[in-house]
PDB file of C-alpha atoms in Angstrom:
ATOM      1  CA  MET A  30     -75.164  40.396  -4.545  1.00  0.00           C
ATOM      2  CA  SER A  31     -73.613  36.742  -5.635  1.00  0.00           C
ATOM      3  CA  ALA A  32     -75.151  33.636  -4.791  1.00  0.00           C
ATOM      4  CA  TYR A  33     -71.982  32.753  -2.336  1.00  0.00           C
ATOM      5  CA  ASN A  34     -72.508  35.837  -0.061  1.00  0.00           C
ATOM      6  CA  ASP A  35     -74.870  33.475   1.566  1.00  0.00           C
ATOM      7  CA  TRP A  36     -72.780  30.501   2.126  1.00  0.00           C
ATOM      8  CA  LYS A  37     -71.906  29.466   5.582  1.00  0.00           C
ATOM      9  CA  PRO A  38     -71.027  26.166   7.370  1.00  0.00           C
ATOM     10  CA  MET A  39     -73.184  23.231   7.719  1.00  0.00           C
ATOM     11  CA  GLU A  40     -73.287  22.494  11.481  1.00  0.00           C
ATOM     12  CA  ILE A  41     -74.356  19.215  12.812  1.00  0.00           C
ATOM     13  CA  ARG A  42     -75.283  18.682  16.651  1.00  0.00           C
ATOM     14  CA  PRO A  43     -76.217  15.707  18.619  1.00  0.00           C
ATOM     15  CA  ASP A  44     -79.903  15.869  18.321  1.00  0.00           C
ATOM     16  CA  GLY A  45     -80.444  12.552  20.423  1.00  0.00           C
ATOM     17  CA  ALA A  46     -77.626  10.072  18.661  1.00  0.00           C
ATOM     18  CA  GLY A  47     -75.474  11.003  21.976  1.00  0.00           C
ATOM     19  CA  ALA A  48     -72.093  12.059  22.892  1.00  0.00           C
ATOM     20  CA  GLY A  49     -68.434  11.127  22.287  1.00  0.00           C
ATOM     21  CA  ALA A  50     -67.565   8.865  19.168  1.00  0.00           C
ATOM     22  CA  ASP A  51     -70.346   6.478  19.331  1.00  0.00           C
ATOM     23  CA  GLY A  52     -73.021   9.558  18.974  1.00  0.00           C
ATOM     24  CA  LEU A  53     -70.756  10.718  16.270  1.00  0.00           C
ATOM     25  CA  ARG A  54     -71.139   7.537  14.125  1.00  0.00           C
ATOM     26  CA  ARG A  55     -74.503   7.157  14.616  1.00  0.00           C
ATOM     27  CA  THR A  56     -75.123  10.546  13.328  1.00  0.00           C
ATOM     28  CA  LEU A  57     -72.797   9.856  10.575  1.00  0.00           C
ATOM     29  CA  ALA A  58     -74.569   6.729   9.359  1.00  0.00           C
ATOM     30  CA  ALA A  59     -78.048   8.574   9.428  1.00  0.00           C
ATOM     31  CA  LEU A  60     -76.203  11.312   7.074  1.00  0.00           C
ATOM     32  CA  GLY A  61     -75.421   8.635   4.139  1.00  0.00           C
ATOM     33  CA  ASP A  62     -71.898   9.502   2.142  1.00  0.00           C
ATOM     34  CA  PHE A  63     -70.040  11.880   4.196  1.00  0.00           C
ATOM     35  CA  GLY A  64     -68.147  12.532   0.910  1.00  0.00           C
ATOM     36  CA  ASP A  65     -71.277  13.963  -0.768  1.00  0.00           C
ATOM     37  CA  VAL A  66     -72.344  15.864   2.285  1.00  0.00           C
ATOM     38  CA  LEU A  67     -68.989  17.763   2.483  1.00  0.00           C
ATOM     39  CA  THR A  68     -68.918  18.145  -1.468  1.00  0.00           C
ATOM     40  CA  GLN A  69     -72.227  20.110  -0.838  1.00  0.00           C
ATOM     41  CA  ALA A  70     -71.523  22.056   2.454  1.00  0.00           C
ATOM     42  CA  LYS A  71     -67.814  22.670   2.065  1.00  0.00           C
ATOM     43  CA  VAL A  72     -67.500  22.974   5.690  1.00  0.00           C
ATOM     44  CA  VAL A  73     -69.424  20.343   8.161  1.00  0.00           C
ATOM     45  CA  VAL A  74     -68.815  21.315  12.128  1.00  0.00           C
ATOM     46  CA  PHE A  75     -69.928  18.940  14.449  1.00  0.00           C
ATOM     47  CA  ARG A  76     -71.003  20.527  17.728  1.00  0.00           C
ATOM     48  CA  GLY A  77     -71.714  19.191  21.334  1.00  0.00           C
ATOM     49  CA  PHE A  78     -70.555  15.644  20.606  1.00  0.00           C
ATOM     50  CA  GLN A  79     -67.899  16.396  23.027  1.00  0.00           C
ATOM     51  CA  VAL A  80     -65.281  14.229  21.218  1.00  0.00           C
ATOM     52  CA  GLY A  81     -62.349  13.162  23.555  1.00  0.00           C
ATOM     53  CA  GLU A  82     -58.751  13.190  22.623  1.00  0.00           C
ATOM     54  CA  HIS A  83     -58.738   9.608  23.582  1.00  0.00           C
ATOM     55  CA  GLU A  84     -61.311   9.195  21.088  1.00  0.00           C
ATOM     56  CA  LEU A  85     -59.793  11.281  18.054  1.00  0.00           C
ATOM     57  CA  ASP A  86     -58.071   8.445  16.269  1.00  0.00           C
ATOM     58  CA  GLU A  87     -61.283   6.331  16.193  1.00  0.00           C
ATOM     59  CA  VAL A  88     -63.193   9.861  15.019  1.00  0.00           C
ATOM     60  CA  MET A  89     -60.609  10.189  12.571  1.00  0.00           C
ATOM     61  CA  ASP A  90     -60.995   6.870  10.834  1.00  0.00           C
ATOM     62  CA  LEU A  91     -64.790   7.627  10.177  1.00  0.00           C
ATOM     63  CA  LEU A  92     -64.129  10.985   8.838  1.00  0.00           C
ATOM     64  CA  LEU A  93     -60.343  10.864   6.812  1.00  0.00           C
ATOM     65  CA  PRO A  94     -60.007   7.972   4.957  1.00  0.00           C
ATOM     66  CA  ASN A  95     -56.089   8.282   4.178  1.00  0.00           C
ATOM     67  CA  ARG A  96     -54.630  10.378   6.436  1.00  0.00           C
ATOM     68  CA  LEU A  97     -51.629  12.132   4.841  1.00  0.00           C
ATOM     69  CA  ALA A  98     -47.890  12.989   6.072  1.00  0.00           C
ATOM     70  CA  TYR A  99     -47.349  16.892   6.183  1.00  0.00           C
ATOM     71  CA  THR A 100     -45.153  16.712   3.593  1.00  0.00           C
ATOM     72  CA  HIS A 101     -43.859  20.015   1.904  1.00  0.00           C
ATOM     73  CA  GLY A 102     -45.320  22.099   4.461  1.00  0.00           C
ATOM     74  CA  THR A 103     -43.956  25.483   5.493  1.00  0.00           C
ATOM     75  CA  SER A 104     -45.749  26.332   8.598  1.00  0.00           C
ATOM     76  CA  PRO A 105     -43.934  25.547  12.046  1.00  0.00           C
ATOM     77  CA  ARG A 106     -46.260  22.159  13.596  1.00  0.00           C
ATOM     78  CA  THR A 107     -45.769  19.233  15.715  1.00  0.00           C
ATOM     79  CA  LYS A 108     -46.564  15.579  14.942  1.00  0.00           C
ATOM     80  CA  VAL A 109     -48.440  14.835  18.474  1.00  0.00           C
ATOM     81  CA  ALA A 110     -49.760  11.450  17.323  1.00  0.00           C
ATOM     82  CA  ALA A 111     -49.139   8.296  15.048  1.00  0.00           C
ATOM     83  CA  GLY A 112     -51.552   8.150  11.893  1.00  0.00           C
ATOM     84  CA  ASN A 113     -50.598  11.659  11.049  1.00  0.00           C
ATOM     85  CA  VAL A 114     -51.986  14.304  13.658  1.00  0.00           C
ATOM     86  CA  TYR A 115     -50.508  17.624  14.000  1.00  0.00           C
ATOM     87  CA  THR A 116     -50.424  20.988  15.907  1.00  0.00           C
ATOM     88  CA  SER A 117     -52.239  23.544  13.923  1.00  0.00           C
ATOM     89  CA  THR A 118     -49.827  26.025  12.476  1.00  0.00           C
ATOM     90  CA  GLU A 119     -47.573  27.055  15.605  1.00  0.00           C
ATOM     91  CA  TYR A 120     -47.459  31.149  15.343  1.00  0.00           C
ATOM     92  CA  PRO A 121     -47.678  33.559  18.159  1.00  0.00           C
ATOM     93  CA  SER A 122     -51.360  34.010  19.240  1.00  0.00           C
ATOM     94  CA  GLU A 123     -50.980  37.654  18.741  1.00  0.00           C
ATOM     95  CA  GLN A 124     -51.274  36.518  14.623  1.00  0.00           C
ATOM     96  CA  THR A 125     -53.643  36.399  12.253  1.00  0.00           C
ATOM     97  CA  ILE A 126     -52.923  33.520   9.522  1.00  0.00           C
ATOM     98  CA  ALA A 127     -54.221  34.790   6.569  1.00  0.00           C
ATOM     99  CA  MET A 128     -56.562  32.434   4.290  1.00  0.00           C
ATOM    100  CA  HIS A 129     -55.313  30.024   2.225  1.00  0.00           C
ATOM    101  CA  ASN A 130     -55.671  26.433   1.441  1.00  0.00           C
ATOM    102  CA  GLU A 131     -53.316  23.759   2.578  1.00  0.00           C
ATOM    103  CA  LEU A 132     -50.579  23.030   0.100  1.00  0.00           C
ATOM    104  CA  SER A 133     -51.742  24.565  -2.771  1.00  0.00           C
ATOM    105  CA  TYR A 134     -48.460  25.787  -3.519  1.00  0.00           C
ATOM    106  CA  SER A 135     -47.220  22.343  -4.005  1.00  0.00           C
ATOM    107  CA  HIS A 136     -48.294  19.970  -6.720  1.00  0.00           C
ATOM    108  CA  LYS A 137     -49.968  17.696  -4.233  1.00  0.00           C
ATOM    109  CA  TRP A 138     -52.144  18.804  -1.800  1.00  0.00           C
ATOM    110  CA  PRO A 139     -54.928  17.017   0.720  1.00  0.00           C
ATOM    111  CA  ALA A 140     -59.125  16.924  -0.668  1.00  0.00           C
ATOM    112  CA  ARG A 141     -60.087  17.062   3.251  1.00  0.00           C
ATOM    113  CA  LEU A 142     -58.695  18.714   6.086  1.00  0.00           C
ATOM    114  CA  LEU A 143     -60.019  18.129  10.126  1.00  0.00           C
ATOM    115  CA  PHE A 144     -59.465  20.084  12.631  1.00  0.00           C
ATOM    116  CA  TYR A 145     -60.478  19.007  16.467  1.00  0.00           C
ATOM    117  CA  CYS A 146     -60.168  21.496  19.107  1.00  0.00           C
ATOM    118  CA  ALA A 147     -58.620  20.062  22.051  1.00  0.00           C
ATOM    119  CA  THR A 148     -58.661  23.457  24.715  1.00  0.00           C
ATOM    120  CA  THR A 149     -60.698  25.855  23.977  1.00  0.00           C
ATOM    121  CA  PRO A 150     -58.841  29.728  23.408  1.00  0.00           C
ATOM    122  CA  GLY A 151     -59.290  31.812  26.232  1.00  0.00           C
ATOM    123  CA  SER A 152     -60.859  34.523  23.629  1.00  0.00           C
ATOM    124  CA  GLY A 153     -60.738  35.050  20.198  1.00  0.00           C
ATOM    125  CA  GLY A 154     -58.876  32.075  17.784  1.00  0.00           C
ATOM    126  CA  ALA A 155     -62.192  31.107  15.838  1.00  0.00           C
ATOM    127  CA  THR A 156     -60.924  29.648  12.280  1.00  0.00           C
ATOM    128  CA  PRO A 157     -62.015  31.525   9.505  1.00  0.00           C
ATOM    129  CA  VAL A 158     -63.309  29.839   6.338  1.00  0.00           C
ATOM    130  CA  VAL A 159     -63.863  31.216   2.961  1.00  0.00           C
ATOM    131  CA  ASP A 160     -65.933  29.666  -0.291  1.00  0.00           C
ATOM    132  CA  GLY A 161     -62.799  30.358  -2.424  1.00  0.00           C
ATOM    133  CA  ALA A 162     -65.333  30.948  -5.926  1.00  0.00           C
ATOM    134  CA  LEU A 163     -66.464  33.882  -3.636  1.00  0.00           C
ATOM    135  CA  TRP A 164     -62.723  35.016  -2.751  1.00  0.00           C
ATOM    136  CA  LEU A 165     -62.122  34.625  -6.277  1.00  0.00           C
ATOM    137  CA  GLU A 166     -65.378  36.682  -7.230  1.00  0.00           C
ATOM    138  CA  SER A 167     -64.306  39.555  -4.712  1.00  0.00           C
ATOM    139  CA  LEU A 168     -61.178  40.579  -6.110  1.00  0.00           C
ATOM    140  CA  ASP A 169     -60.973  42.983  -8.670  1.00  0.00           C
ATOM    141  CA  GLU A 170     -60.991  42.814 -12.342  1.00  0.00           C
ATOM    142  CA  LYS A 171     -57.117  43.826 -12.668  1.00  0.00           C
ATOM    143  CA  VAL A 172     -55.859  41.752 -10.112  1.00  0.00           C
ATOM    144  CA  ARG A 173     -57.519  38.564 -11.356  1.00  0.00           C
ATOM    145  CA  ASP A 174     -56.273  39.318 -14.708  1.00  0.00           C
ATOM    146  CA  ALA A 175     -52.764  39.635 -13.424  1.00  0.00           C
ATOM    147  CA  PHE A 176     -52.667  36.138 -11.908  1.00  0.00           C
ATOM    148  CA  ALA A 177     -54.076  34.578 -14.382  1.00  0.00           C
ATOM    149  CA  GLY A 178     -51.214  33.355 -15.844  1.00  0.00           C
ATOM    150  CA  GLY A 179     -50.539  31.802 -12.641  1.00  0.00           C
ATOM    151  CA  VAL A 180     -47.364  32.197 -10.125  1.00  0.00           C
ATOM    152  CA  ARG A 181     -43.912  30.438  -9.335  1.00  0.00           C
ATOM    153  CA  TYR A 182     -42.895  29.451  -5.972  1.00  0.00           C
ATOM    154  CA  SER A 183     -39.169  29.578  -4.494  1.00  0.00           C
ATOM    155  CA  GLN A 184     -37.411  28.090  -1.353  1.00  0.00           C
ATOM    156  CA  ASN A 185     -34.386  28.251   0.041  1.00  0.00           C
ATOM    157  CA  LEU A 186     -34.279  25.020   2.806  1.00  0.00           C
ATOM    158  CA  HIS A 187     -31.404  25.338   5.012  1.00  0.00           C
ATOM    159  CA  ASP A 188     -29.303  21.655   6.716  1.00  0.00           C
ATOM    160  CA  GLY A 189     -30.577  22.664   9.814  1.00  0.00           C
ATOM    161  CA  PHE A 190     -29.079  25.906  10.714  1.00  0.00           C
ATOM    162  CA  GLY A 191     -30.637  29.160   9.396  1.00  0.00           C
ATOM    163  CA  LEU A 192     -33.805  31.036   8.598  1.00  0.00           C
ATOM    164  CA  GLY A 193     -37.181  29.261   7.904  1.00  0.00           C
ATOM    165  CA  ARG A 194     -38.024  25.757   7.823  1.00  0.00           C
ATOM    166  CA  SER A 195     -34.957  23.242   7.133  1.00  0.00           C
ATOM    167  CA  TRP A 196     -35.420  20.526   4.300  1.00  0.00           C
ATOM    168  CA  LYS A 197     -35.792  17.605   6.818  1.00  0.00           C
ATOM    169  CA  GLN A 198     -38.838  19.378   8.566  1.00  0.00           C
ATOM    170  CA  THR A 199     -40.281  20.075   5.142  1.00  0.00           C
ATOM    171  CA  PHE A 200     -40.226  16.714   4.182  1.00  0.00           C
ATOM    172  CA  GLU A 201     -40.448  14.997   7.409  1.00  0.00           C
ATOM    173  CA  THR A 202     -36.804  12.899   6.123  1.00  0.00           C
ATOM    174  CA  GLY A 203     -33.381  12.980   5.727  1.00  0.00           C
ATOM    175  CA  ASP A 204     -33.233  10.844   3.085  1.00  0.00           C
ATOM    176  CA  ARG A 205     -31.963  13.153   0.241  1.00  0.00           C
ATOM    177  CA  ALA A 206     -33.074  10.079  -2.712  1.00  0.00           C
ATOM    178  CA  GLN A 207     -36.647  10.426  -0.737  1.00  0.00           C
ATOM    179  CA  VAL A 208     -36.726  14.185  -1.448  1.00  0.00           C
ATOM    180  CA  GLU A 209     -35.110  13.861  -4.544  1.00  0.00           C
ATOM    181  CA  ALA A 210     -37.809  11.898  -5.970  1.00  0.00           C
ATOM    182  CA  PHE A 211     -40.748  13.728  -4.872  1.00  0.00           C
ATOM    183  CA  LEU A 212     -38.948  17.067  -6.642  1.00  0.00           C
ATOM    184  CA  GLU A 213     -39.065  15.270  -9.723  1.00  0.00           C
ATOM    185  CA  GLU A 214     -42.506  13.912  -9.575  1.00  0.00           C
ATOM    186  CA  GLY A 215     -43.488  17.686  -9.188  1.00  0.00           C
ATOM    187  CA  ARG A 216     -41.403  19.013 -11.956  1.00  0.00           C
ATOM    188  CA  PHE A 217     -39.104  21.612  -9.740  1.00  0.00           C
ATOM    189  CA  ASP A 218     -35.972  23.143 -10.819  1.00  0.00           C
ATOM    190  CA  TRP A 219     -33.896  22.043  -7.551  1.00  0.00           C
ATOM    191  CA  LYS A 220     -30.035  21.849  -6.356  1.00  0.00           C
ATOM    192  CA  TRP A 221     -28.443  21.160  -2.934  1.00  0.00           C
ATOM    193  CA  THR A 222     -26.082  23.900  -2.509  1.00  0.00           C
ATOM    194  CA  SER A 223     -22.984  23.707  -1.158  1.00  0.00           C
ATOM    195  CA  ASP A 224     -23.778  24.301   2.408  1.00  0.00           C
ATOM    196  CA  GLY A 225     -26.185  21.673   2.694  1.00  0.00           C
ATOM    197  CA  GLY A 226     -29.227  23.317   2.163  1.00  0.00           C
ATOM    198  CA  LEU A 227     -31.586  22.940  -0.938  1.00  0.00           C
ATOM    199  CA  ARG A 228     -33.012  25.692  -3.249  1.00  0.00           C
ATOM    200  CA  MET A 229     -36.133  25.020  -5.161  1.00  0.00           C
ATOM    201  CA  VAL A 230     -38.402  26.701  -7.523  1.00  0.00           C
ATOM    202  CA  SER A 231     -42.006  25.335  -8.465  1.00  0.00           C
ATOM    203  CA  PRO A 232     -43.004  25.026 -12.239  1.00  0.00           C
ATOM    204  CA  VAL A 233     -45.883  27.543 -13.111  1.00  0.00           C
ATOM    205  CA  ARG A 234     -48.887  26.875 -10.535  1.00  0.00           C
ATOM    206  CA  PRO A 235     -52.284  28.124 -11.105  1.00  0.00           C
ATOM    207  CA  ALA A 236     -53.638  31.155  -9.200  1.00  0.00           C
ATOM    208  CA  SER A 237     -57.411  29.505  -9.632  1.00  0.00           C
ATOM    209  CA  ILE A 238     -58.558  25.920 -10.647  1.00  0.00           C
ATOM    210  CA  ARG A 239     -61.825  24.187 -11.150  1.00  0.00           C
ATOM    211  CA  HIS A 240     -63.344  21.765  -8.427  1.00  0.00           C
ATOM    212  CA  PRO A 241     -62.691  18.265  -9.255  1.00  0.00           C
ATOM    213  CA  VAL A 242     -66.433  17.445  -8.435  1.00  0.00           C
ATOM    214  CA  THR A 243     -68.370  20.681  -8.718  1.00  0.00           C
ATOM    215  CA  GLY A 244     -66.748  22.199 -11.568  1.00  0.00           C
ATOM    216  CA  SER A 245     -66.895  25.686  -9.691  1.00  0.00           C
ATOM    217  CA  THR A 246     -63.719  27.750 -10.063  1.00  0.00           C
ATOM    218  CA  VAL A 247     -62.122  29.061  -7.142  1.00  0.00           C
ATOM    219  CA  TRP A 248     -58.890  30.981  -5.698  1.00  0.00           C
ATOM    220  CA  PHE A 249     -56.226  28.563  -4.969  1.00  0.00           C
ATOM    221  CA  ASN A 250     -52.743  29.567  -4.511  1.00  0.00           C
ATOM    222  CA  GLN A 251     -51.007  31.210  -1.592  1.00  0.00           C
ATOM    223  CA  ALA A 252     -49.203  33.860  -3.122  1.00  0.00           C
ATOM    224  CA  ASP A 253     -49.398  36.178   0.005  1.00  0.00           C
ATOM    225  CA  HIS A 254     -48.439  33.361   2.161  1.00  0.00           C
ATOM    226  CA  PHE A 255     -44.830  33.429  -0.173  1.00  0.00           C
ATOM    227  CA  HIS A 256     -44.497  37.536  -0.429  1.00  0.00           C
ATOM    228  CA  PRO A 257     -43.149  39.656   1.911  1.00  0.00           C
ATOM    229  CA  ALA A 258     -45.683  42.720   1.534  1.00  0.00           C
ATOM    230  CA  ALA A 259     -48.213  40.460   3.509  1.00  0.00           C
ATOM    231  CA  LEU A 260     -46.410  38.627   6.328  1.00  0.00           C
ATOM    232  CA  GLY A 261     -47.593  39.874   9.867  1.00  0.00           C
ATOM    233  CA  ASP A 262     -44.046  39.346  11.151  1.00  0.00           C
ATOM    234  CA  ASP A 263     -41.996  42.438  11.428  1.00  0.00           C
ATOM    235  CA  VAL A 264     -38.593  40.691  11.616  1.00  0.00           C
ATOM    236  CA  ALA A 265     -39.630  38.630   8.061  1.00  0.00           C
ATOM    237  CA  ARG A 266     -40.288  42.201   6.135  1.00  0.00           C
ATOM    238  CA  GLU A 267     -37.203  43.985   7.594  1.00  0.00           C
ATOM    239  CA  LEU A 268     -35.289  40.536   6.390  1.00  0.00           C
ATOM    240  CA  ALA A 269     -37.243  41.055   2.851  1.00  0.00           C
ATOM    241  CA  GLN A 270     -35.431  44.416   2.383  1.00  0.00           C
ATOM    242  CA  ILE A 271     -32.170  43.516   2.848  1.00  0.00           C
ATOM    243  CA  LEU A 272     -32.056  39.992   1.009  1.00  0.00           C
ATOM    244  CA  PRO A 273     -32.735  39.923  -2.666  1.00  0.00           C
ATOM    245  CA  PRO A 274     -35.675  37.592  -3.497  1.00  0.00           C
ATOM    246  CA  GLU A 275     -33.469  34.689  -4.121  1.00  0.00           C
ATOM    247  CA  GLU A 276     -32.114  34.547  -0.725  1.00  0.00           C
ATOM    248  CA  LEU A 277     -34.907  34.789   1.250  1.00  0.00           C
ATOM    249  CA  PRO A 278     -36.544  31.662   2.737  1.00  0.00           C
ATOM    250  CA  GLN A 279     -39.226  31.808   0.198  1.00  0.00           C
ATOM    251  CA  SER A 280     -41.005  33.904  -2.254  1.00  0.00           C
ATOM    252  CA  VAL A 281     -43.100  34.253  -5.190  1.00  0.00           C
ATOM    253  CA  THR A 282     -43.150  35.809  -8.533  1.00  0.00           C
ATOM    254  CA  PHE A 283     -45.565  36.036 -11.773  1.00  0.00           C
ATOM    255  CA  ALA A 284     -44.918  32.942 -14.138  1.00  0.00           C
ATOM    256  CA  ASP A 285     -42.752  35.115 -16.196  1.00  0.00           C
ATOM    257  CA  GLY A 286     -40.506  35.673 -13.260  1.00  0.00           C
ATOM    258  CA  SER A 287     -41.688  39.333 -13.135  1.00  0.00           C
ATOM    259  CA  PRO A 288     -42.459  40.701  -9.284  1.00  0.00           C
ATOM    260  CA  ILE A 289     -46.026  40.598  -8.029  1.00  0.00           C
ATOM    261  CA  PRO A 290     -47.045  44.312  -6.812  1.00  0.00           C
ATOM    262  CA  ASP A 291     -47.306  44.618  -3.081  1.00  0.00           C
ATOM    263  CA  GLU A 292     -50.378  45.928  -3.573  1.00  0.00           C
ATOM    264  CA  TYR A 293     -52.085  42.990  -5.218  1.00  0.00           C
ATOM    265  CA  VAL A 294     -50.802  40.387  -2.775  1.00  0.00           C
ATOM    266  CA  ILE A 295     -52.449  42.927   0.065  1.00  0.00           C
ATOM    267  CA  HIS A 296     -55.747  43.182  -1.523  1.00  0.00           C
ATOM    268  CA  VAL A 297     -55.570  38.762  -1.976  1.00  0.00           C
ATOM    269  CA  HIS A 298     -54.723  38.960   1.535  1.00  0.00           C
ATOM    270  CA  ASP A 299     -57.745  41.247   2.467  1.00  0.00           C
ATOM    271  CA  ARG A 300     -60.234  40.176   0.949  1.00  0.00           C
ATOM    272  CA  GLY A 301     -59.799  36.373   1.986  1.00  0.00           C
ATOM    273  CA  LEU A 302     -59.793  37.778   5.627  1.00  0.00           C
ATOM    274  CA  GLU A 303     -63.145  40.097   4.847  1.00  0.00           C
ATOM    275  CA  MET A 304     -65.399  37.522   2.704  1.00  0.00           C
ATOM    276  CA  ALA A 305     -64.461  34.512   5.802  1.00  0.00           C
ATOM    277  CA  VAL A 306     -66.813  33.087   8.419  1.00  0.00           C
ATOM    278  CA  ASP A 307     -65.576  32.550  11.364  1.00  0.00           C
ATOM    279  CA  VAL A 308     -65.791  28.925  13.259  1.00  0.00           C
ATOM    280  CA  ASP A 309     -65.494  29.211  16.752  1.00  0.00           C
ATOM    281  CA  TRP A 310     -64.006  26.648  19.332  1.00  0.00           C
ATOM    282  CA  GLN A 311     -65.342  24.814  22.212  1.00  0.00           C
ATOM    283  CA  GLN A 312     -63.344  22.096  23.319  1.00  0.00           C
ATOM    284  CA  GLY A 313     -64.863  18.400  21.800  1.00  0.00           C
ATOM    285  CA  ASP A 314     -65.804  20.480  18.422  1.00  0.00           C
ATOM    286  CA  LEU A 315     -64.688  19.317  14.970  1.00  0.00           C
ATOM    287  CA  MET A 316     -64.500  20.853  11.832  1.00  0.00           C
ATOM    288  CA  VAL A 317     -64.126  19.087   8.471  1.00  0.00           C
ATOM    289  CA  ILE A 318     -63.545  21.231   5.129  1.00  0.00           C
ATOM    290  CA  ASP A 319     -63.243  20.651   1.435  1.00  0.00           C
ATOM    291  CA  ASN A 320     -59.727  21.747   0.783  1.00  0.00           C
ATOM    292  CA  VAL A 321     -60.096  22.772  -2.596  1.00  0.00           C
ATOM    293  CA  ALA A 322     -63.789  24.448  -2.313  1.00  0.00           C
ATOM    294  CA  VAL A 323     -62.573  26.688   0.665  1.00  0.00           C
ATOM    295  CA  GLY A 324     -59.618  28.336   2.613  1.00  0.00           C
ATOM    296  CA  HIS A 325     -58.799  28.570   6.316  1.00  0.00           C
ATOM    297  CA  GLY A 326     -57.145  31.041   8.361  1.00  0.00           C
ATOM    298  CA  ARG A 327     -56.747  31.622  12.437  1.00  0.00           C
ATOM    299  CA  ARG A 328     -57.957  34.620  13.930  1.00  0.00           C
ATOM    300  CA  PRO A 329     -55.872  36.345  17.330  1.00  0.00           C
ATOM    301  CA  TYR A 330     -56.247  34.688  20.470  1.00  0.00           C
ATOM    302  CA  THR A 331     -55.439  34.853  24.139  1.00  0.00           C
ATOM    303  CA  GLY A 332     -55.510  31.675  26.470  1.00  0.00           C
ATOM    304  CA  ASP A 333     -54.118  28.103  25.823  1.00  0.00           C
ATOM    305  CA  ARG A 334     -56.057  27.282  22.383  1.00  0.00           C
ATOM    306  CA  ARG A 335     -54.873  23.977  21.555  1.00  0.00           C
ATOM    307  CA  VAL A 336     -56.320  23.072  17.725  1.00  0.00           C
ATOM    308  CA  LEU A 337     -55.022  19.567  16.223  1.00  0.00           C
ATOM    309  CA  VAL A 338     -55.326  18.954  12.507  1.00  0.00           C
ATOM    310  CA  ALA A 339     -54.810  15.989  10.246  1.00  0.00           C
ATOM    311  CA  MET A 340     -55.399  16.066   6.455  1.00  0.00           C
ATOM    312  CA  SER A 341     -56.485  13.314   3.795  1.00  0.00           C
ATOM    313  CA  ASP A 342     -56.601  12.366  -0.227  1.00  0.00           C
TER     314      ASP A 342
END
């Protein structure tokens, strides 16, 4: 058995430090450098501190030193507060969100994510987390080998009316020059279309990378999120059957442009969920994850689950 199979998130409780933001501050002071703690633990869950939503900004200042906007994001979210705080992905509650590292398809991704439970789900709704080294190790050798050369992502972003997200939603701006600067920096192949939309194809992105601190090699791509075979939405799958890949809101190929077999994508999708450890939620809980070391997702739920998310470099 791999040593990675024994991994689970680190859980921290008040243990006399008190609840709320003040208690969390005292606990963090006793821990020392939180960056070092997170690198070793990969995921840290703060239980029982009963942090109120009105205290969230203060807590995030302690745990996320430089909060980032959700630039180039593909999932539906709502910005709920200044300081780049968002709802978690707003997919229907009965859907599972597969494992992924935030923005791994882009040339810029956050190093850290923070999740905060504002409303406890009625049932279910855990956030599964998976050790990226275990995920990579769990894949069949032929699948790992096939992805070794990397992948290319394609997106068709409309101007406000159409399938999927608009380019204004994706980049949180209506300024074309700002979008173009981002695309040039990321070395995308892109063009504005006659109907005001944006067609963009990424350069080759890796399927796995080395963690910048630990050196561990981890699975790090979102091919299954861009591929119709692994989509949980029946409408999206039907759409993929009638439209060529170049016209879909998003698609993915191997680095040489060849199609990725459906069975490879489903294998990656399923192994990620199988290897994951579920983190259940109670109101006031927080979780910080190393976005390179681990992937995350969402289990189906009932009730009024509300989890907020922020990210930092």
